[in-house]
Amino acid sequence: MKSPWYHERIVYQIYPRSFQDSNADGIGDIRGIINRIPYLISLGIGIVWLSPIYVSPNDDNGYDIADYRNIQKEFGTLDDFKELLAKLHQSGIKLIMDLVVNHTSDEHPWFKASAEGDPKYKDYYHWQKTKNNWSSFFGGEAWTYHPKRKEYYLHLFSKKQPDLNWDNNEVREEVGAICRYWLDMGVDGFRADVINIIAKADNLPKAKPQIALSGREHYLNNPKIHRYLGELRDEVFSKYDCFTVGETVLITPKQALSYIDKDIRELDMVFQFDHMGADNYFVKWFMKKFRPINLKKPLSKWQNAIGDRGWNTLYLENHDQPRSVSRFGHPDYYEQSATMLATMIYFQKGTPFIYQGQEIGMLNASFGNLDDYEDIETHNIYKTGRKLGMSHKRMMKKIMMMSRDNARTPMQWDDSVNAGFTSSEPWLKVNPNYKTINVLKNQTQTNSILAYYRKIIALRKEHEIIINGDYEDLYFKHKRLYAYRRTFKDEQLYVIMNFSSKPLRHSLVDEFKGLEPLLHNYPGKVFDGILSPYEALVYLVKK
Ligand code: NOJ
C-alpha cells in the first residue's frame, strides 16, 4: 500500500518573525519566505509548517490570535499568503498552518464580547466567581480577574491568552469553520497547538498542589477531548487531503495512541516531549546534566511503543526548544555532533521535522543580558524564580540555556550585517556567531552540516526502508553507542553512532568492515574498527 504523503515528506518549520525580512522593518514576513522558496526547494523538503501569521497583539508572538482569518500586518496580506501558498504548491511543497485553539487573544472579539456578558459569547471561555489553585505554563496563577465581568477567567498561558471553553458547541463549530476556511483556500493541514489540553474537567475542580502545572490532572487528555477531536475529524479533516500533527504535552505513548492509533486517527501524529526531557526534570527550568542515554531511551521507547499502530514525529528542535547542538552536542566536535544528531533522529520511523537553522547547525544565542530577551515565558519565569528567592545569576544560567529565544534569533543567511536577515534593527538580536555559522558558508563547503542534511533528505526519498522499515534497538543498554536496525522486505539498514567525545570500539562495527556506508559523517575516514567521537555510520545491507 502506498504511504500517505505526510509519511514520506520532510517538514520544515518556519518561524516567520525570524526567517527573512523583506521590507526592512526588522521582522520576518511572508514576502521574505517567498523570496527564499529556492532555498526550500534546494533543501528537498516537502512540507512547510508556518508558525502563526494571524492577526495578533503578539503577547506570545502570534500564539495569541485576535483574528483567525486574517494576516498580521507586519507579515503581509492575505494576498501575499495566497501567493506564497500558490508558489509553494507550484514547487511541489505543501503548507501547514499552526492552529492555536486552546486559547485566543484577550483582544479577540469573542473574548471582548464574553467579558461584556454578551449572551452569545458568555460561555465561550471559562469564567468563575472565585479562582482556584491552577497554575500557568508560563509561571504564576492561571486565573485573572476581569473588572467588567467581575469574574475570573482561566488562562493556562499568559493572561492575554484566555482558554476557550470547548464544552460549548458553538466554540467547536467556530473552530471547524476556521479550519475549513484555510483548507478551502488550499492549505494542507495543521499543527495543532497544545491540543491535548483543550478539554477541561467539568466545573474545573481544585488542583492537587504541585511544584509546577498545578491543575494538570484536570486538563491533560481529559476524556471529553476524544469526542471533540472526533467531531473535527469526521466533519472537517476527513473531507480533505490534509494531515494534522498535534502538539501534546506530557503525553505517554499509550495516551498518544488514543489519538493516533490507525483505527482512531483523531490526529495523524503527535509531538511528544519525552526526549526533550533528556537534560531536565519534568519542566525544562529544572535542569540536569545531559546524558546521551537519556535521549536514546525515550526515542527508542516511542519507536517501539508506536510501532505499527500509529506514526511518530521525528524532531529535535522547534521555536520552543533550545538549539539541539547546544543541548546534546559537543563544542569540540561541533560538525560531528550536529551531523550525528541528525543521523540519530532522521533515520528513525516517522515524519521528520526540521526547524529553520537546524540544518546549518545554529546554536543557542545565550544572551547574558535579560533585556536582550523578548519572550514572555522567559520574563515570567525570571520573575517567578526571583520571587521564590533564586539569584539573578542562577536564573540567567537557566535562561541562557533554556530560553525559547535561543531558537528564535534570526535565521543566519550570510555574513553580511544582521546575517542577511534584515537591513534594519532586527526584532531580536542576531546570534553573534553568524559570521561563521550561516547558510552561504555552508553552501560553499562540500562537507557542511547543510550538505549532510541534504544527503539525509535525498536518501529518505531514495530508500523506502527509511520510511517504512521496522525499528529495532541494538545494544540498548550501552551508554555511548547508539545503534539501531531498520528492516524492510529483504533489506536492513544499520545506524551506528558513537554518542560521546571518546573513541569507541565495539564488535558491531567490525561486521561492516569493507562495506561502503550509505552515509558517514567523517568524510574520507578509512575504516579502522574504532568509532571516532560522534561518528555516525549508516549501512544498507541486502539479506
Ligand atoms: C505551544 C507553542 O508552541 C508555544 O510557542 C506557545 O507559547 C504555547 N503553545 C501557547 O500557545
XYZ file of C-alpha atoms and ligand atoms in Angstrom:
554
model
C 0.000 0.000 0.000
C 1.270 3.457 -0.848
C 2.221 5.544 2.209
C 0.376 8.809 2.786
C 2.354 11.795 1.518
C 2.840 13.119 5.037
C 4.746 9.969 5.950
C 7.146 10.377 3.065
C 7.805 14.091 3.052
C 10.034 16.124 5.313
C 8.586 19.088 7.149
C 10.492 22.341 7.518
C 9.242 24.637 10.264
C 9.410 28.354 9.598
C 9.136 30.829 12.425
C 8.076 33.724 10.180
C 9.219 36.506 12.507
C 12.791 35.300 12.294
C 13.111 33.809 8.825
C 13.570 36.637 6.326
C 12.639 40.296 6.428
C 11.772 41.770 3.014
C 10.679 45.308 3.909
C 13.345 46.431 6.341
C 11.193 46.642 9.446
C 13.323 44.137 11.323
C 10.595 41.487 11.304
C 10.477 38.476 9.006
C 7.495 38.373 6.655
C 5.642 36.358 4.025
C 7.388 38.025 1.100
C 10.670 37.096 2.744
C 9.559 33.473 2.741
C 8.510 33.727 -0.913
C 11.971 35.052 -1.755
C 13.500 32.041 -0.041
C 11.479 29.383 -1.844
C 14.515 28.451 -3.976
C 16.352 27.656 -0.747
C 13.483 25.446 0.426
C 13.497 23.660 -2.924
C 17.245 23.163 -2.718
C 16.832 21.514 0.679
C 14.451 18.939 -0.738
C 11.813 19.382 1.951
C 8.204 18.592 1.042
C 6.081 20.457 3.583
C 6.379 23.853 5.242
C 4.875 24.407 8.687
C 4.328 28.085 9.382
C 4.201 29.225 12.977
C 1.238 31.616 13.423
C 0.881 34.502 10.995
C -2.624 35.554 12.036
C -3.604 38.939 13.475
C -2.249 39.086 16.998
C -1.237 41.616 19.648
C 1.892 39.488 19.956
C 1.882 38.868 23.639
C 3.189 35.391 22.820
C 4.490 36.055 19.312
C 1.342 35.124 17.453
C 0.230 32.256 19.690
C -2.394 34.717 20.928
C -4.748 35.193 17.991
C -7.152 38.099 17.619
C -8.448 37.201 14.149
C -8.163 33.681 12.777
C -8.966 34.626 9.191
C -6.532 37.433 8.539
C -2.822 38.014 8.411
C -0.831 40.092 10.868
C 0.129 43.333 9.098
C 3.835 43.038 9.811
C 3.828 39.685 7.982
C 1.953 40.966 4.916
C -1.529 40.500 3.495
C -3.881 37.663 2.707
C -2.907 38.081 -0.929
C 0.739 37.628 -0.003
C -0.248 34.460 1.802
C -2.176 33.167 -1.202
C 0.819 33.898 -3.391
C 3.100 32.009 -1.009
C 0.749 29.048 -0.983
C 0.466 29.006 -4.778
C 4.219 29.292 -5.267
C 4.962 26.556 -2.765
C 2.415 24.317 -4.453
C 3.932 25.067 -7.858
C 7.249 23.969 -6.374
C 5.736 20.724 -5.127
C 5.789 21.829 -1.489
C 2.756 21.582 0.785
C 1.951 24.020 3.564
C 0.516 23.507 7.026
C -0.590 26.242 9.391
C -0.462 26.499 13.135
C -3.885 26.019 14.676
C -3.976 27.697 18.080
C -7.369 26.958 19.568
C -6.809 26.133 23.207
C -6.978 29.873 23.711
C -7.437 33.104 21.810
C -6.027 36.529 22.489
C -7.892 38.615 25.051
C -8.194 41.072 22.148
C -10.239 38.622 20.100
C -13.803 39.941 19.609
C -15.169 36.726 21.197
C -13.353 37.446 24.422
C -14.313 41.100 24.451
C -17.963 40.145 23.975
C -17.659 37.418 26.578
C -16.223 39.859 29.091
C -19.171 42.172 28.397
C -21.513 39.293 29.199
C -22.940 39.173 25.645
C -25.325 36.171 25.786
C -23.927 34.582 22.609
C -20.334 34.692 23.814
C -20.828 34.482 27.573
C -19.711 30.855 27.766
C -17.030 30.902 25.080
C -14.410 30.989 27.847
C -14.049 29.617 31.378
C -15.324 32.155 33.916
C -15.687 31.725 37.654
C -16.656 33.881 40.614
C -13.631 32.640 42.535
C -10.304 31.473 41.249
C -8.830 28.097 42.112
C -5.218 26.974 42.520
C -4.370 26.037 38.931
C -1.058 27.436 37.703
C 0.030 28.633 34.290
C 2.571 27.077 31.922
C 4.351 30.421 31.976
C 4.628 30.520 35.784
C 2.190 32.163 38.192
C -1.568 31.772 38.540
C -3.836 30.579 35.753
C -6.663 32.962 36.682
C -7.087 36.701 36.180
C -9.877 38.896 37.418
C -11.813 40.838 34.788
C -13.233 44.061 36.219
C -16.005 44.333 33.609
C -17.389 40.893 34.086
C -16.415 40.869 37.774
C -15.265 37.292 37.405
C -12.013 35.401 36.932
C -11.129 33.802 33.602
C -8.864 30.824 33.060
C -5.632 31.145 31.094
C -3.197 28.254 31.061
C -0.656 30.530 29.355
C -0.353 34.326 29.684
C -3.225 36.422 30.975
C -3.651 37.687 27.432
C -4.392 34.113 26.292
C -7.787 33.164 27.777
C -8.691 29.476 27.354
C -11.640 28.686 25.126
C -14.459 26.607 26.550
C -14.552 23.557 24.320
C -17.675 22.253 26.034
C -19.530 24.968 24.204
C -20.905 23.613 20.897
C -20.582 26.973 19.204
C -16.906 27.227 20.066
C -16.325 23.877 18.402
C -18.329 24.928 15.368
C -16.276 28.121 15.097
C -13.051 26.097 15.174
C -14.365 23.760 12.489
C -15.287 26.742 10.318
C -11.828 28.273 10.744
C -10.200 25.021 9.672
C -12.474 24.780 6.635
C -11.675 28.369 5.687
C -7.947 27.629 5.383
C -8.376 24.163 3.913
C -10.701 25.569 1.255
C -8.010 28.096 0.453
C -5.693 25.174 -0.219
C -3.621 24.651 2.926
C -2.622 21.070 3.503
C -3.133 20.633 7.212
C -2.441 21.907 10.683
C -0.083 21.675 13.580
C -2.489 21.846 16.486
C -1.067 23.828 19.389
C -1.237 22.180 22.875
C -4.178 20.185 21.596
C -4.299 17.624 24.403
C -5.218 20.267 26.984
C -8.263 21.791 25.296
C -10.881 19.812 27.252
C -11.123 20.708 30.929
C -12.771 18.622 33.653
C -16.352 19.669 34.415
C -16.543 22.531 36.918
C -12.757 22.965 36.931
C -12.058 21.261 40.267
C -9.384 22.346 42.696
C -5.905 21.045 41.853
C -3.654 18.722 43.747
C -0.874 21.254 44.539
C 2.289 20.626 42.507
C 5.598 22.471 42.080
C 4.633 23.233 38.500
C 1.477 22.982 36.411
C -0.983 22.526 39.254
C -4.314 21.528 37.803
C -2.912 19.385 35.056
C -4.821 16.309 36.196
C -7.941 18.225 35.189
C -6.996 19.135 31.645
C -4.389 16.720 30.270
C -6.125 14.290 27.899
C -9.471 14.766 29.577
C -11.777 12.042 28.163
C -14.075 14.634 26.558
C -11.317 15.518 24.129
C -11.912 12.392 22.074
C -15.433 13.474 21.322
C -14.262 16.957 20.337
C -11.428 15.830 18.094
C -13.532 13.008 16.690
C -16.089 15.583 15.584
C -13.441 17.683 13.880
C -12.030 14.626 12.136
C -15.450 13.500 10.901
C -16.832 16.868 9.953
C -13.726 18.617 8.679
C -10.386 16.857 8.290
C -11.705 13.655 6.728
C -13.183 15.720 3.897
C -9.794 16.999 2.735
C -6.478 15.516 1.681
C -4.756 17.010 4.699
C -2.998 15.948 7.872
C -2.849 17.065 11.474
C 0.009 16.917 13.907
C -0.934 17.635 17.476
C 1.364 19.225 19.974
C 0.645 17.051 23.006
C 2.286 17.989 26.262
C 3.290 15.464 28.947
C 1.941 12.594 26.913
C 2.704 8.879 27.207
C 2.774 6.539 24.190
C -0.450 4.901 25.373
C -2.217 8.254 25.557
C -0.744 9.221 22.193
C -2.219 6.107 20.636
C -5.623 7.113 21.941
C -5.391 9.930 19.349
C -3.279 8.496 16.554
C -3.968 4.771 16.506
C -4.637 3.876 12.878
C -8.176 2.848 13.794
C -8.842 6.143 15.588
C -6.928 8.870 13.761
C -8.320 11.844 15.626
C -4.875 13.207 14.789
C -2.410 11.812 12.277
C 0.621 12.178 14.527
C 1.679 13.965 17.679
C 4.695 15.761 19.027
C 5.711 14.061 22.249
C 8.170 15.616 24.678
C 9.864 12.727 26.482
C 13.173 13.162 24.694
C 13.104 16.917 25.318
C 13.434 15.978 28.984
C 16.904 14.498 28.458
C 18.531 17.474 30.199
C 15.858 18.439 32.715
C 13.419 17.117 35.282
C 9.767 17.402 34.290
C 9.937 21.043 33.176
C 12.901 22.482 31.350
C 13.773 25.006 34.052
C 14.754 22.193 36.444
C 17.912 21.426 34.545
C 20.108 18.352 34.894
C 23.310 17.254 33.253
C 22.675 15.811 29.819
C 23.476 12.142 29.319
C 23.083 10.504 25.893
C 21.272 7.544 27.406
C 18.524 9.942 28.472
C 17.937 10.854 24.855
C 18.300 7.353 23.491
C 15.857 5.795 25.954
C 12.785 7.918 25.219
C 13.430 7.905 21.471
C 13.574 4.126 21.463
C 10.608 3.910 23.762
C 8.465 5.868 21.293
C 9.725 3.951 18.276
C 8.829 0.669 19.936
C 5.579 1.744 21.519
C 4.055 3.371 18.460
C 5.318 0.658 16.118
C 2.703 -0.231 13.519
C -0.219 1.186 15.450
C 0.463 4.799 14.553
C 3.075 7.166 13.238
C 5.809 9.137 15.038
C 7.154 12.630 14.564
C 10.927 12.997 14.495
C 12.229 16.272 15.834
C 14.980 17.775 17.942
C 14.113 21.442 17.680
C 11.290 23.901 17.289
C 10.553 27.503 18.254
C 10.092 26.494 21.913
C 13.202 24.395 22.347
C 16.810 25.485 22.663
C 19.133 24.538 19.812
C 19.852 20.812 19.840
C 23.600 21.037 19.204
C 23.952 23.345 22.219
C 21.990 20.885 24.329
C 23.100 17.486 23.151
C 26.186 18.096 21.013
C 29.776 18.921 21.873
C 31.552 22.224 21.150
C 34.841 20.472 20.328
C 33.049 18.233 17.841
C 30.592 20.756 16.536
C 30.113 19.449 12.976
C 30.377 15.823 14.008
C 27.866 16.102 16.813
C 25.453 18.149 14.687
C 25.523 15.567 11.909
C 25.395 12.642 14.329
C 22.279 14.074 15.929
C 20.675 14.421 12.509
C 21.561 10.821 11.686
C 20.205 9.619 15.003
C 16.803 11.211 14.585
C 16.075 11.209 10.862
C 16.731 7.528 10.167
C 14.060 6.555 12.677
C 10.497 5.756 11.666
C 8.232 8.780 11.436
C 7.886 12.147 9.743
C 10.976 14.361 10.106
C 10.551 17.950 11.225
C 13.478 20.317 10.726
C 13.366 23.688 12.418
C 14.793 26.645 10.495
C 18.529 26.977 11.063
C 18.906 23.481 12.463
C 20.157 22.377 9.041
C 23.144 24.718 9.358
C 23.831 23.859 12.987
C 22.626 27.096 14.537
C 23.426 27.343 18.234
C 21.876 28.929 21.308
C 22.442 32.668 21.461
C 22.696 32.507 25.263
C 22.446 36.274 25.676
C 23.840 37.243 29.075
C 21.588 40.256 29.458
C 17.934 39.761 30.392
C 16.933 42.805 28.328
C 18.043 41.033 25.167
C 15.231 38.509 25.578
C 11.799 39.221 24.119
C 9.987 36.031 25.062
C 7.145 36.335 27.558
C 7.827 32.904 29.036
C 11.439 33.869 29.725
C 10.462 37.068 31.551
C 7.667 35.393 33.511
C 9.915 32.578 34.625
C 12.595 35.049 35.629
C 10.074 36.907 37.820
C 8.707 33.679 39.297
C 12.213 32.394 40.073
C 13.261 35.676 41.685
C 10.078 35.704 43.795
C 10.975 32.233 45.000
C 14.341 33.581 46.139
C 16.604 32.432 43.307
C 19.516 34.723 42.480
C 19.763 36.711 39.255
C 22.825 34.671 38.332
C 21.041 31.368 38.811
C 18.033 32.491 36.780
C 20.246 33.811 33.984
C 22.058 30.478 33.828
C 18.743 28.732 33.251
C 17.604 31.316 30.708
C 20.845 31.262 28.739
C 20.443 27.535 28.276
C 16.693 27.084 28.074
C 15.006 30.282 26.880
C 12.889 29.889 23.776
C 14.629 32.901 22.284
C 17.677 30.705 21.794
C 15.800 29.189 18.876
C 14.141 32.387 17.751
C 17.134 34.518 16.837
C 17.073 35.490 13.163
C 17.993 32.959 10.500
C 21.661 33.256 9.602
C 21.802 33.558 5.831
C 25.261 35.023 5.297
C 27.975 37.064 6.978
C 26.641 40.478 5.981
C 25.031 42.874 8.502
C 22.433 41.078 10.634
C 23.244 37.818 8.906
C 21.291 38.858 5.789
C 18.050 38.635 7.759
C 17.214 42.335 7.714
C 18.810 45.595 6.698
C 17.453 47.351 9.786
C 17.368 46.615 13.505
C 16.145 43.010 13.981
C 13.286 42.444 16.451
C 15.551 40.045 18.333
C 19.318 40.237 18.228
C 21.164 38.042 15.759
C 23.418 35.384 17.266
C 26.916 36.940 17.145
C 28.312 33.714 15.674
C 26.633 34.412 12.294
C 29.939 35.209 10.582
C 30.987 31.601 10.950
C 27.622 29.851 11.022
C 25.452 30.804 8.059
C 23.755 29.329 5.010
C 26.107 30.852 2.463
C 29.178 29.419 4.119
C 27.500 26.029 4.406
C 26.611 26.171 0.728
C 30.202 26.724 -0.319
C 31.564 23.767 1.648
C 31.132 20.241 0.352
C 31.110 18.652 3.776
C 28.992 21.169 5.605
C 26.194 20.375 8.015
C 23.782 21.644 5.383
C 25.223 19.301 2.763
C 24.766 16.428 5.223
C 21.120 17.342 5.855
C 20.533 17.426 2.123
C 22.032 13.959 1.807
C 19.713 12.607 4.504
C 16.725 14.198 2.814
C 17.733 12.727 -0.537
C 18.299 9.280 0.981
C 14.864 9.283 2.552
C 13.418 9.764 -0.923
C 15.502 7.016 -2.418
C 15.076 4.237 0.138
C 11.672 3.148 1.266
C 13.224 1.290 4.168
C 13.894 4.641 5.863
C 10.208 5.473 5.713
C 8.611 2.128 6.378
C 11.222 -0.217 7.838
C 10.617 -1.694 11.293
C 12.770 -0.301 14.065
C 14.848 -2.342 16.462
C 17.417 -1.235 19.054
C 20.810 -2.841 19.196
C 22.856 -2.967 22.385
C 20.250 -0.836 24.025
C 21.921 -0.664 27.420
C 25.202 0.703 26.041
C 25.738 4.219 27.348
C 27.759 5.627 24.464
C 26.827 3.505 21.471
C 23.502 4.297 19.878
C 22.709 1.703 17.246
C 19.510 0.563 15.644
C 18.374 -1.544 12.745
C 15.541 -0.915 10.333
C 14.146 -3.861 8.422
C 12.040 -3.805 5.284
C 11.410 -6.612 2.818
C 14.849 -8.054 2.020
C 16.788 -5.048 3.291
C 18.343 -3.996 6.567
C 19.578 -0.558 7.450
C 22.029 -0.148 10.299
C 22.521 3.189 12.025
C 25.578 3.171 14.274
C 26.736 6.115 16.328
C 29.293 6.944 18.945
C 27.362 9.342 21.143
C 30.393 10.548 23.073
C 33.594 12.530 22.790
C 35.791 9.468 23.343
C 36.736 6.869 20.741
C 34.637 3.730 20.933
C 35.433 0.180 19.956
C 32.518 -2.194 19.531
C 32.178 -5.530 17.778
C 29.133 -4.300 15.898
C 31.326 -2.018 13.827
C 33.565 -4.885 12.707
C 30.637 -6.561 10.990
C 30.667 -3.859 8.354
C 34.352 -3.988 7.515
C 34.903 -3.395 3.828
C 31.333 -2.242 3.191
C 30.712 1.172 1.727
C 28.452 3.142 4.103
C 25.351 4.762 2.718
C 26.158 7.785 4.848
C 29.098 8.722 7.026
C 29.776 11.937 8.912
C 33.571 11.543 8.860
C 34.275 12.203 5.206
C 37.255 10.290 3.950
C 37.878 8.381 7.180
C 39.085 4.879 6.459
C 37.591 2.012 8.438
C 39.773 1.250 11.460
C 37.250 -0.554 13.639
C 37.048 2.323 16.081
C 34.297 4.903 16.119
C 35.681 8.423 16.496
C 33.879 10.975 18.697
C 30.333 11.485 17.432
C 30.975 9.334 14.402
C 27.820 8.170 12.660
C 27.592 5.436 10.043
C 24.639 4.170 8.076
C 24.850 0.854 6.204
C 22.329 -0.675 3.875
C 22.502 -4.454 3.642
C 20.568 -6.879 1.463
C 19.630 -10.054 3.293
C 2.874 25.959 22.379
C 3.555 26.858 21.419
O 4.467 26.116 20.667
C 4.206 27.949 22.229
O 5.084 28.732 21.480
C 3.117 28.769 22.854
O 3.674 29.707 23.733
C 2.137 27.909 23.635
N 1.802 26.681 22.974
C 0.855 28.653 23.866
O 0.175 28.784 22.642
